[in-house]
PDB file of C-alpha atoms in Angstrom:
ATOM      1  CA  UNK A   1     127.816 112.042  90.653  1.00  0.00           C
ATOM      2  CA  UNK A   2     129.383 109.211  92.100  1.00  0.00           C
ATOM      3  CA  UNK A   3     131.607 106.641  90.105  1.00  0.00           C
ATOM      4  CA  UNK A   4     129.387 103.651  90.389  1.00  0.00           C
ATOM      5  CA  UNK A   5     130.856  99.813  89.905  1.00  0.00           C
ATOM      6  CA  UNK A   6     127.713  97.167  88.887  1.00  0.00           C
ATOM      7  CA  UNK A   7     128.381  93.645  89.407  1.00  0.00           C
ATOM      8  CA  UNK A   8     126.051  90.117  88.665  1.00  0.00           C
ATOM      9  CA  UNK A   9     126.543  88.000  91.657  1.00  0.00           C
ATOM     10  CA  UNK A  10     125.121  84.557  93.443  1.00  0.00           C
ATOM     11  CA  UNK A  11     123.620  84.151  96.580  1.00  0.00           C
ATOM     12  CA  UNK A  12     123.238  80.769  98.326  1.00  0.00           C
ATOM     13  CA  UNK A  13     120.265  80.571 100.240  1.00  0.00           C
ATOM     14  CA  UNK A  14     117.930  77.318 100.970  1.00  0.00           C
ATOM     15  CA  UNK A  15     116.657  76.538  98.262  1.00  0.00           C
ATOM     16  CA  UNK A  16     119.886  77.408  95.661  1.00  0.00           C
ATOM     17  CA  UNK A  17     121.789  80.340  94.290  1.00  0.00           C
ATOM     18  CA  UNK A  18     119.668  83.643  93.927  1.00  0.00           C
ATOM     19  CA  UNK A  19     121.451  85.762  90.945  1.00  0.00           C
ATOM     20  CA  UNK A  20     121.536  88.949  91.748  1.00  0.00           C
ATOM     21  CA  UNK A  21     122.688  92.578  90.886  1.00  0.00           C
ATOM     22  CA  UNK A  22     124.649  94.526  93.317  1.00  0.00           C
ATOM     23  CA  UNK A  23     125.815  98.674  92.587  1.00  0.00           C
ATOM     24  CA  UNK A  24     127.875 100.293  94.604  1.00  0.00           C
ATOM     25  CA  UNK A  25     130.059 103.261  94.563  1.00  0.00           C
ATOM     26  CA  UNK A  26     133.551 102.533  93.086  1.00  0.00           C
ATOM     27  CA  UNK A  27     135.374 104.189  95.614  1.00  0.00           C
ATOM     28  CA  UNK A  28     136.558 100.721  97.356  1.00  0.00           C
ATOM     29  CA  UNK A  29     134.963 101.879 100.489  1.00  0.00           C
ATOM     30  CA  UNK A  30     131.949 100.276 102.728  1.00  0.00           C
ATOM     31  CA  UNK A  31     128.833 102.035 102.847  1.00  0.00           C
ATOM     32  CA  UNK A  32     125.345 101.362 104.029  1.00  0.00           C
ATOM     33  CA  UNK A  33     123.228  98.788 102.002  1.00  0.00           C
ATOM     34  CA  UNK A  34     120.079  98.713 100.363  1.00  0.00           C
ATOM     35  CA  UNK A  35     118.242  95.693  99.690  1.00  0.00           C
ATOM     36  CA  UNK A  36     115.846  96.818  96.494  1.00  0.00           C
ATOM     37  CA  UNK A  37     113.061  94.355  95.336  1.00  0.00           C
ATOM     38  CA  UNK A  38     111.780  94.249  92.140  1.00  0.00           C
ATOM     39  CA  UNK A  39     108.581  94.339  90.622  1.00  0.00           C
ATOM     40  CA  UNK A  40     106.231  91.613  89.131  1.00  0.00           C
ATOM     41  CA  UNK A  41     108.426  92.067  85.897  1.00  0.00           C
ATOM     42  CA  UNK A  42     111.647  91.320  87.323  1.00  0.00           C
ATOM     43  CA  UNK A  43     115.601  91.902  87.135  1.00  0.00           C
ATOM     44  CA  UNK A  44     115.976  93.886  84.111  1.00  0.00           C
ATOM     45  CA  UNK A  45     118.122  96.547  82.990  1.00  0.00           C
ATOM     46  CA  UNK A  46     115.204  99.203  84.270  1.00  0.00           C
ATOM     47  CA  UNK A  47     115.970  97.869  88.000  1.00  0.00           C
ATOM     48  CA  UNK A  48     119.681  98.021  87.142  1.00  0.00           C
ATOM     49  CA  UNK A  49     119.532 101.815  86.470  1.00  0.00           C
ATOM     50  CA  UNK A  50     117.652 102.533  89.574  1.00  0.00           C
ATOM     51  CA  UNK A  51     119.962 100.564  91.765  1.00  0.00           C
ATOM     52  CA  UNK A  52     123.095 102.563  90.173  1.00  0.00           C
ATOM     53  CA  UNK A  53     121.326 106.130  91.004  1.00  0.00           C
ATOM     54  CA  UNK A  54     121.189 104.756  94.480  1.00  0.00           C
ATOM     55  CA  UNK A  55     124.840 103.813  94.675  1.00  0.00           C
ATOM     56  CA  UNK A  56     125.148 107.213  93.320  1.00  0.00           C
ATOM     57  CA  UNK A  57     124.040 109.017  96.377  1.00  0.00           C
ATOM     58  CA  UNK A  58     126.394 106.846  98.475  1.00  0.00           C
ATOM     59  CA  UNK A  59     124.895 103.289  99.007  1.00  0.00           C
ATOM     60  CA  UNK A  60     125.347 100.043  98.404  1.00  0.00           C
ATOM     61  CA  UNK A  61     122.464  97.671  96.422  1.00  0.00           C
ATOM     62  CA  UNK A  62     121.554  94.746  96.230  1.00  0.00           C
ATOM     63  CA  UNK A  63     118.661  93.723  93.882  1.00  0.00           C
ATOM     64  CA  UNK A  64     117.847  89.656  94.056  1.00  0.00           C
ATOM     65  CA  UNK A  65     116.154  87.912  91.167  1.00  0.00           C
ATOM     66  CA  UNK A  66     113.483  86.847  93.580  1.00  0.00           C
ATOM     67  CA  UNK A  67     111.771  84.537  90.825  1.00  0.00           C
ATOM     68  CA  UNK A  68     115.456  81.831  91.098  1.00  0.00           C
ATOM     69  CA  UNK A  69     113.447  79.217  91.701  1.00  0.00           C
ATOM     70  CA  UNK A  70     112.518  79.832  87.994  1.00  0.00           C
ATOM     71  CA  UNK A  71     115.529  79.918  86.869  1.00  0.00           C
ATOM     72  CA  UNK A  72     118.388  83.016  85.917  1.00  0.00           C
ATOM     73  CA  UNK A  73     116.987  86.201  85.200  1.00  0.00           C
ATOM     74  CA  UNK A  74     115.392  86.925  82.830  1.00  0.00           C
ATOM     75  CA  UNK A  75     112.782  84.411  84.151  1.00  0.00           C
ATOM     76  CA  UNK A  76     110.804  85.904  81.207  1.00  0.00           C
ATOM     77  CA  UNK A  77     111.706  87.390  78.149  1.00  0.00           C
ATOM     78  CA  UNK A  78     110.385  90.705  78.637  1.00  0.00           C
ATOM     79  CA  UNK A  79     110.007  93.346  75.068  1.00  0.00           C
ATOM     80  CA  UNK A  80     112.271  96.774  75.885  1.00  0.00           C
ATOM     81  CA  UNK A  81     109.275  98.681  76.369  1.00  0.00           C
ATOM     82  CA  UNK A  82     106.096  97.091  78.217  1.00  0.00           C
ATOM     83  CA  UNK A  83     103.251  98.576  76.586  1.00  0.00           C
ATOM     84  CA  UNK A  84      99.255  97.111  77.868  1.00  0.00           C
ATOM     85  CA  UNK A  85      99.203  95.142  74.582  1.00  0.00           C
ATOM     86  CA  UNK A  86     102.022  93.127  76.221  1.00  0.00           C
ATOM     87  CA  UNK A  87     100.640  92.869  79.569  1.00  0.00           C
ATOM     88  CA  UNK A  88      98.617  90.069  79.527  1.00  0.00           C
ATOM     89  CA  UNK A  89     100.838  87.315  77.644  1.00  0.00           C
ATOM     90  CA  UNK A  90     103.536  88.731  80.223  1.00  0.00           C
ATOM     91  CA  UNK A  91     101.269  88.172  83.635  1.00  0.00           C
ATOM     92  CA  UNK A  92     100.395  84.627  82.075  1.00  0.00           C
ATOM     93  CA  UNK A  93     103.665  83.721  82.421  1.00  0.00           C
ATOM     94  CA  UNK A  94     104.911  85.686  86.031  1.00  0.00           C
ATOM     95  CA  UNK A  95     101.251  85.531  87.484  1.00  0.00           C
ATOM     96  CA  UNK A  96     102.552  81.449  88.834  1.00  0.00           C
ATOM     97  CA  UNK A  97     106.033  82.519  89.768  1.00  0.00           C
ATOM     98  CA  UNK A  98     104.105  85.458  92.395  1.00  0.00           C
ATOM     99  CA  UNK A  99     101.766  83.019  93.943  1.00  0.00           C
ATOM    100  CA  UNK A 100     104.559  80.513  94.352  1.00  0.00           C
ATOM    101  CA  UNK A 101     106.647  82.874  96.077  1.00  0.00           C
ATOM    102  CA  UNK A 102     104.920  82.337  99.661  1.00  0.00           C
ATOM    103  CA  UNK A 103     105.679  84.784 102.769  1.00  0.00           C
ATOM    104  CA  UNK A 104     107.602  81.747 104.210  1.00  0.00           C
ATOM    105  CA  UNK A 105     109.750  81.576 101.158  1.00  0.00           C
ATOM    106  CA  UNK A 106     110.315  85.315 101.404  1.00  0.00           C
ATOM    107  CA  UNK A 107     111.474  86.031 104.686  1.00  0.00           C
ATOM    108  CA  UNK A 108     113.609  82.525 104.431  1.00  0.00           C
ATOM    109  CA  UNK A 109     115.273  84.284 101.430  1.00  0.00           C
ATOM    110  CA  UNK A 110     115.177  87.516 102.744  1.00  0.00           C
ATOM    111  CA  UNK A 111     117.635  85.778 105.394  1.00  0.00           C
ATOM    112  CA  UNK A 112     120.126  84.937 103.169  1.00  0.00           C
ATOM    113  CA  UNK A 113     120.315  88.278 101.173  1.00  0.00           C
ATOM    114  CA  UNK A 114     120.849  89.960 104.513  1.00  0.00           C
ATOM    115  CA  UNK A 115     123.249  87.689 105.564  1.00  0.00           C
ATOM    116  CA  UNK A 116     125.330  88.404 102.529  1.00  0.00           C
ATOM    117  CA  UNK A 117     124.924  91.816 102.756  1.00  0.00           C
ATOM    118  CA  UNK A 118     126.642  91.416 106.491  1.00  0.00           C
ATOM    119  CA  UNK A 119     129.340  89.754 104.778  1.00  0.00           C
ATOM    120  CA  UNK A 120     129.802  91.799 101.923  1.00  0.00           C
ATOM    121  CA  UNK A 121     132.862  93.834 102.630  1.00  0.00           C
ATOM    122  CA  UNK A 122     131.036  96.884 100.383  1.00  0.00           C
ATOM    123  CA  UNK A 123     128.745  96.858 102.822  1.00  0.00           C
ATOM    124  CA  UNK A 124     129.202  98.805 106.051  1.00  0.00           C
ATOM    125  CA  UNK A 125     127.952  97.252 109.132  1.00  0.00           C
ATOM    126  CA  UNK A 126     124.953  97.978 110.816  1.00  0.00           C
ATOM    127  CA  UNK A 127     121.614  97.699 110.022  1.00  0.00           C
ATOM    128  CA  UNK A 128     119.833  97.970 106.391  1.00  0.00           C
ATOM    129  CA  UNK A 129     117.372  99.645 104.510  1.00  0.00           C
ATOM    130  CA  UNK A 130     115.220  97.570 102.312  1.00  0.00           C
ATOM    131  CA  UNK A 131     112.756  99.493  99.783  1.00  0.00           C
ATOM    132  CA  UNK A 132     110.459  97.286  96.513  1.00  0.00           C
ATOM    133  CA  UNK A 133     108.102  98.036  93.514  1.00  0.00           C
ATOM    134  CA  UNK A 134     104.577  96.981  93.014  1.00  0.00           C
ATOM    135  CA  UNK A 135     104.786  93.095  94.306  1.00  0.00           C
ATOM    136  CA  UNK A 136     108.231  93.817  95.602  1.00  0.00           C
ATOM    137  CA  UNK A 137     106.604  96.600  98.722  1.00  0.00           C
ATOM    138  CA  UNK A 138     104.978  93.510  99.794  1.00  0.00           C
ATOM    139  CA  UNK A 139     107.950  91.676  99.913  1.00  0.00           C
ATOM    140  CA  UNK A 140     109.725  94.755 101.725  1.00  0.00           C
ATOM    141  CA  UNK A 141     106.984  94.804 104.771  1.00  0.00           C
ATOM    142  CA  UNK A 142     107.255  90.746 105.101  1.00  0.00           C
ATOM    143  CA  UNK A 143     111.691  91.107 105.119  1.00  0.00           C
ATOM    144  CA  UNK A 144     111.129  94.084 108.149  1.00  0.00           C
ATOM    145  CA  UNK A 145     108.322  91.862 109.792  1.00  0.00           C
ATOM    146  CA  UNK A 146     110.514  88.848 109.592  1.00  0.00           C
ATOM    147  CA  UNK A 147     113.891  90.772 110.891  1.00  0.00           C
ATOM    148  CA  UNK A 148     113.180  93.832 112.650  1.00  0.00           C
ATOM    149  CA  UNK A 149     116.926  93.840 114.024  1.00  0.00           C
ATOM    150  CA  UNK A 150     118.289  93.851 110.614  1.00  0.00           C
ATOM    151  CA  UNK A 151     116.309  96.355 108.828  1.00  0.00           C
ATOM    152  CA  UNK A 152     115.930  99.854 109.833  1.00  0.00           C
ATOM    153  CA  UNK A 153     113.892 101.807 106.935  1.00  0.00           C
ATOM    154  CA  UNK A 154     111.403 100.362 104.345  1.00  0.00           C
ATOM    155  CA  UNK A 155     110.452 102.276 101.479  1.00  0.00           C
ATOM    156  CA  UNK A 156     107.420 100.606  99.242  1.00  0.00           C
ATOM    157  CA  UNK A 157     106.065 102.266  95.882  1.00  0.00           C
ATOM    158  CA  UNK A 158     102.695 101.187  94.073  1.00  0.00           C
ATOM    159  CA  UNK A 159     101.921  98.210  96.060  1.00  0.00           C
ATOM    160  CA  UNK A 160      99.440  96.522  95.601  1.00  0.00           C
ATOM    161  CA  UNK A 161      97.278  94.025  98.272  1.00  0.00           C
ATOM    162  CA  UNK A 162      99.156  95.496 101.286  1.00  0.00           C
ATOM    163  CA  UNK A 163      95.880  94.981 103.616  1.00  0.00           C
ATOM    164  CA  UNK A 164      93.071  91.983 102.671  1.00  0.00           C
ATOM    165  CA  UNK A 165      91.566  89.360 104.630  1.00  0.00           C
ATOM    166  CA  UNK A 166      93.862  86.820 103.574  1.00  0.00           C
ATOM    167  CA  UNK A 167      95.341  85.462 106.837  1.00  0.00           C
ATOM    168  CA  UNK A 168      99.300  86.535 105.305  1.00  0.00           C
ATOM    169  CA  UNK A 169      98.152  90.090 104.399  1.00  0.00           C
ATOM    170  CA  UNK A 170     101.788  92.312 105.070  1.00  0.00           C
ATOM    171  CA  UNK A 171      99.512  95.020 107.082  1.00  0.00           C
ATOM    172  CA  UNK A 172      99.690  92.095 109.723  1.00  0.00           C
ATOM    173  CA  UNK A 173     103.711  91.905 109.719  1.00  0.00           C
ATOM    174  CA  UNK A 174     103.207  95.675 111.237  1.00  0.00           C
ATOM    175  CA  UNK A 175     103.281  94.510 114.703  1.00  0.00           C
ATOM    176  CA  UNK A 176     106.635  92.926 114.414  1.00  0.00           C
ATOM    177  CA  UNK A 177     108.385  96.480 112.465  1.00  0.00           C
ATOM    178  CA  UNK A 178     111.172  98.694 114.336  1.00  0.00           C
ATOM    179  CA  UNK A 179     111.873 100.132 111.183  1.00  0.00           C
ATOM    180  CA  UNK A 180     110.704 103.369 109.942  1.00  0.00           C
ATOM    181  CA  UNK A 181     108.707 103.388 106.694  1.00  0.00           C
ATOM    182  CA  UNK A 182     107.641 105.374 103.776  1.00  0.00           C
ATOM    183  CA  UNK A 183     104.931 104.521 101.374  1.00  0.00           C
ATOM    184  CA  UNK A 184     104.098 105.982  98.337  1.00  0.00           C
ATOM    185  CA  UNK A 185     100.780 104.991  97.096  1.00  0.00           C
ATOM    186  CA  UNK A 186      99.130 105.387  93.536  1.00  0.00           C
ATOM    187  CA  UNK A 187      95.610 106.735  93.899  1.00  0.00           C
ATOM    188  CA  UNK A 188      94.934 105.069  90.511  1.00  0.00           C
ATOM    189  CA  UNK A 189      95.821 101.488  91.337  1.00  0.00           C
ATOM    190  CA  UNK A 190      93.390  99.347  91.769  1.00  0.00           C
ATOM    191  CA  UNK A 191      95.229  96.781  93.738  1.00  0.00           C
ATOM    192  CA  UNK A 192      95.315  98.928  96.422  1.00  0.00           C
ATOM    193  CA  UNK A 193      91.877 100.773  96.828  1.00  0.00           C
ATOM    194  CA  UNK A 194      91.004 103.372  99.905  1.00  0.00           C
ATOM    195  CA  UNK A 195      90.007 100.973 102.411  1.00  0.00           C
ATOM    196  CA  UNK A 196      93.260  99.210 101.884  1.00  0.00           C
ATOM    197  CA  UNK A 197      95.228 102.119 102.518  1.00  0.00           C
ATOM    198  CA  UNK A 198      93.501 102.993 105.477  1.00  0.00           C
ATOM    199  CA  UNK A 199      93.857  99.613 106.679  1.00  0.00           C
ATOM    200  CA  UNK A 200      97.725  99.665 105.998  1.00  0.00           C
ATOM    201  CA  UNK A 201      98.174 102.721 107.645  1.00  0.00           C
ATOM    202  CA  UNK A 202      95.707 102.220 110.717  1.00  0.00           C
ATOM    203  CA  UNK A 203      97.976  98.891 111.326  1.00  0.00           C
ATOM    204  CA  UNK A 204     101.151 100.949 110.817  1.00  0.00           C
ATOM    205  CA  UNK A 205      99.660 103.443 113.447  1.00  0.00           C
ATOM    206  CA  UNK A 206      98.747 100.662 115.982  1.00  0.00           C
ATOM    207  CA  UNK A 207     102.173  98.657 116.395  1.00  0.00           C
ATOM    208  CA  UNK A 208     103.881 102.648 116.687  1.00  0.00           C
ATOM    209  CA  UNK A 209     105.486 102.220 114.003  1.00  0.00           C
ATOM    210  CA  UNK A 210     107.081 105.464 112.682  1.00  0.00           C
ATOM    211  CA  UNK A 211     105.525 105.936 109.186  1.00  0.00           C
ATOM    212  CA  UNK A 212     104.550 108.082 106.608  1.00  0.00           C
ATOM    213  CA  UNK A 213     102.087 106.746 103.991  1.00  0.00           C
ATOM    214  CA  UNK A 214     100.993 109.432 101.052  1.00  0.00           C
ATOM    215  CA  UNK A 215      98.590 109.533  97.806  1.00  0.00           C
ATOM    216  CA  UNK A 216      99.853 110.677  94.824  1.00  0.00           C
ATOM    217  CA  UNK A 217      97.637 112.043  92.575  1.00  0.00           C
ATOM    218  CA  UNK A 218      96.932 110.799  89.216  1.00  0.00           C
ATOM    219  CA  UNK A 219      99.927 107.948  89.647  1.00  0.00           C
ATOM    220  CA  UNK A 220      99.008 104.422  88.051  1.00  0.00           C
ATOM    221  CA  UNK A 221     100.739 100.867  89.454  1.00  0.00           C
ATOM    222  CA  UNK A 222     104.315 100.666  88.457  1.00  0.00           C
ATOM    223  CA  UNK A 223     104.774 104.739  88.422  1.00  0.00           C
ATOM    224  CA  UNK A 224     108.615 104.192  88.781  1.00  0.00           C
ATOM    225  CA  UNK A 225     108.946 102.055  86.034  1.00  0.00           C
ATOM    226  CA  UNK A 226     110.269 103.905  83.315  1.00  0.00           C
ATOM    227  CA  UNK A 227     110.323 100.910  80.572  1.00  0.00           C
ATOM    228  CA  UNK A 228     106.276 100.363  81.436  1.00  0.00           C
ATOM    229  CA  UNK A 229     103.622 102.255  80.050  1.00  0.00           C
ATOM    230  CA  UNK A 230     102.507 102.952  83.560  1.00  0.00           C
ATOM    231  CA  UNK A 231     105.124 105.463  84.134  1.00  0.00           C
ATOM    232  CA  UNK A 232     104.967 109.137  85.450  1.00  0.00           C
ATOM    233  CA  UNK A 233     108.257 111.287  85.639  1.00  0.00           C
ATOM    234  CA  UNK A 234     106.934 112.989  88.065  1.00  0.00           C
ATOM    235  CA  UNK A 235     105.161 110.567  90.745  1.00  0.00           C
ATOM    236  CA  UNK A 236     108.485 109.060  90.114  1.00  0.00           C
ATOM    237  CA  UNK A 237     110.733 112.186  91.218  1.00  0.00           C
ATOM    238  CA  UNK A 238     108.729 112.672  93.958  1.00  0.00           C
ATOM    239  CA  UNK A 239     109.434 108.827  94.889  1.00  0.00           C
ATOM    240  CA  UNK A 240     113.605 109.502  94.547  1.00  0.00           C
ATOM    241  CA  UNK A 241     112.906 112.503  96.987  1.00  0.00           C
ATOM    242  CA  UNK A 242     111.001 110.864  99.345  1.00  0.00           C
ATOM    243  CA  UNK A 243     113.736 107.731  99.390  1.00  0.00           C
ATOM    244  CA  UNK A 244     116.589 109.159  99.773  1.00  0.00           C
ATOM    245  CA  UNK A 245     115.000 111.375 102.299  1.00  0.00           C
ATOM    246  CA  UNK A 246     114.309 108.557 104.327  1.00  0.00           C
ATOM    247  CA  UNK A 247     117.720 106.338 103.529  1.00  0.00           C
ATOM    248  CA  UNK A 248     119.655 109.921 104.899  1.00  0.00           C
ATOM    249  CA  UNK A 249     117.641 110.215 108.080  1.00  0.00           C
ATOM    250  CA  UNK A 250     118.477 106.163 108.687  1.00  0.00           C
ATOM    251  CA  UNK A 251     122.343 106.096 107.963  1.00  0.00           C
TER     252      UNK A 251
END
């Protein structure tokens, strides 16, 4: 494997300074970035790990504490393992922070991650890949909606709410996507039932957007989180093979 180098870092965007954690391999060399975006839970050592097995296989990442606004992550104090017992008191305190964090707010931020990333001199130049968790696939679709000449693959893993009737839904951000895009759905989420899905990938299909949306079986929300309860080794191999599947046909 790859020697990997993690760093914390700032990001100035509109609003402030997003912390952030960026991996890359420790080679001293550019190479093509990936903006990763966290789940409801937020920048934690969990997201850390997966961000080094990315840099890795050869890229470089950059994971934003999205929740800045908040303040420094942790935003919430989070117990090592997140079992259901811990669930609630935990979406008590994040549930505000997600509705706060408006599509406007997102792709305004998304702007200034990407712009860093085009500065970054670990970062090879050219266009990006962006892939997120649970709330964070949302966030992915809105970033490729909002720049389609920056970002050129989108993975997204156990979203949830990709396709409702609110008038902001991501499915509607499809029309605006060069990218291509891989999602990996859990058929026992139920933030993202069958008629969701459908509608996703019927929107996906309409703008000609290269895609590939799949089902796997007997995965729960927040299947790649290994520090959750919710986790499943392997809905969450088949995730790694299926993103850097897509990251190697993109770079």
């Amino acid at each position: 494997m790859t020697a990997v180098q993690g760093t914390a870092v700032d990001i100035p965007t509109e609003d402030g300074v997003a912390d952030a954690y960026l991996a890359h391999p420790g080679d001293g060399r550019p190479h093509p970035a990936v903006l990763l975006y966290q789940d409801a839970f937020g920048l934690r050592p969990h997201l850390k790990s997966m961000a080094d097995r990315l840099a890795a296989a050869g890229y470089t990442v950059l994971v934003p504490n999205v929740f800045y606004r908040n303040g420094r992550a942790p935003v919430v104090e989070l117990p090592e393992f997140i079992d259901p017992e811990a669930r609630p008191e935990i979406f008590r305190l994040v549930g505000p922070l997600m509705q706060g964090l408006t599509p406007d707010l997102v792709e305004r931020d998304a702007g200034a991650y990407l712009r860093w990333l085009a500065e970054s001199p670990v970062a090879a130049d050219g266009p990006v890949a962006v892939t997120g968790y649970c709330m964070g696939a949302r966030l992915a679709v809105y970033t490729a909606g909002a720049h389609p000449d920056r970002v050129a693959a989108v993975g997204g893993f156990h979203g949830a709410r990709l396709a409702t009737d609110d008038p902001n839904s991501p499915h509607l951000a499809a029309a605006h996507i060069t990218a291509e895009v891989y999602f990996g759905h859990a058929d026992q989420d139920p933030g993202l039932p069958e008629d969701q899905i459908k509608r996703f990938d019927d929107a996906l299909t309409a703008a000609g957007v290269r895609h590939r949306c799949e089902v796997y079986p007997g995965a729960h929300h927040g299947y790649t989180q290994a520090d959750t309860s919710s986790y499943s080794a392997e809905a969450d191999e088949r995730h790694w093979a299926a993103l850097l599947d897509l990251l190697a046909r993109t770079f």
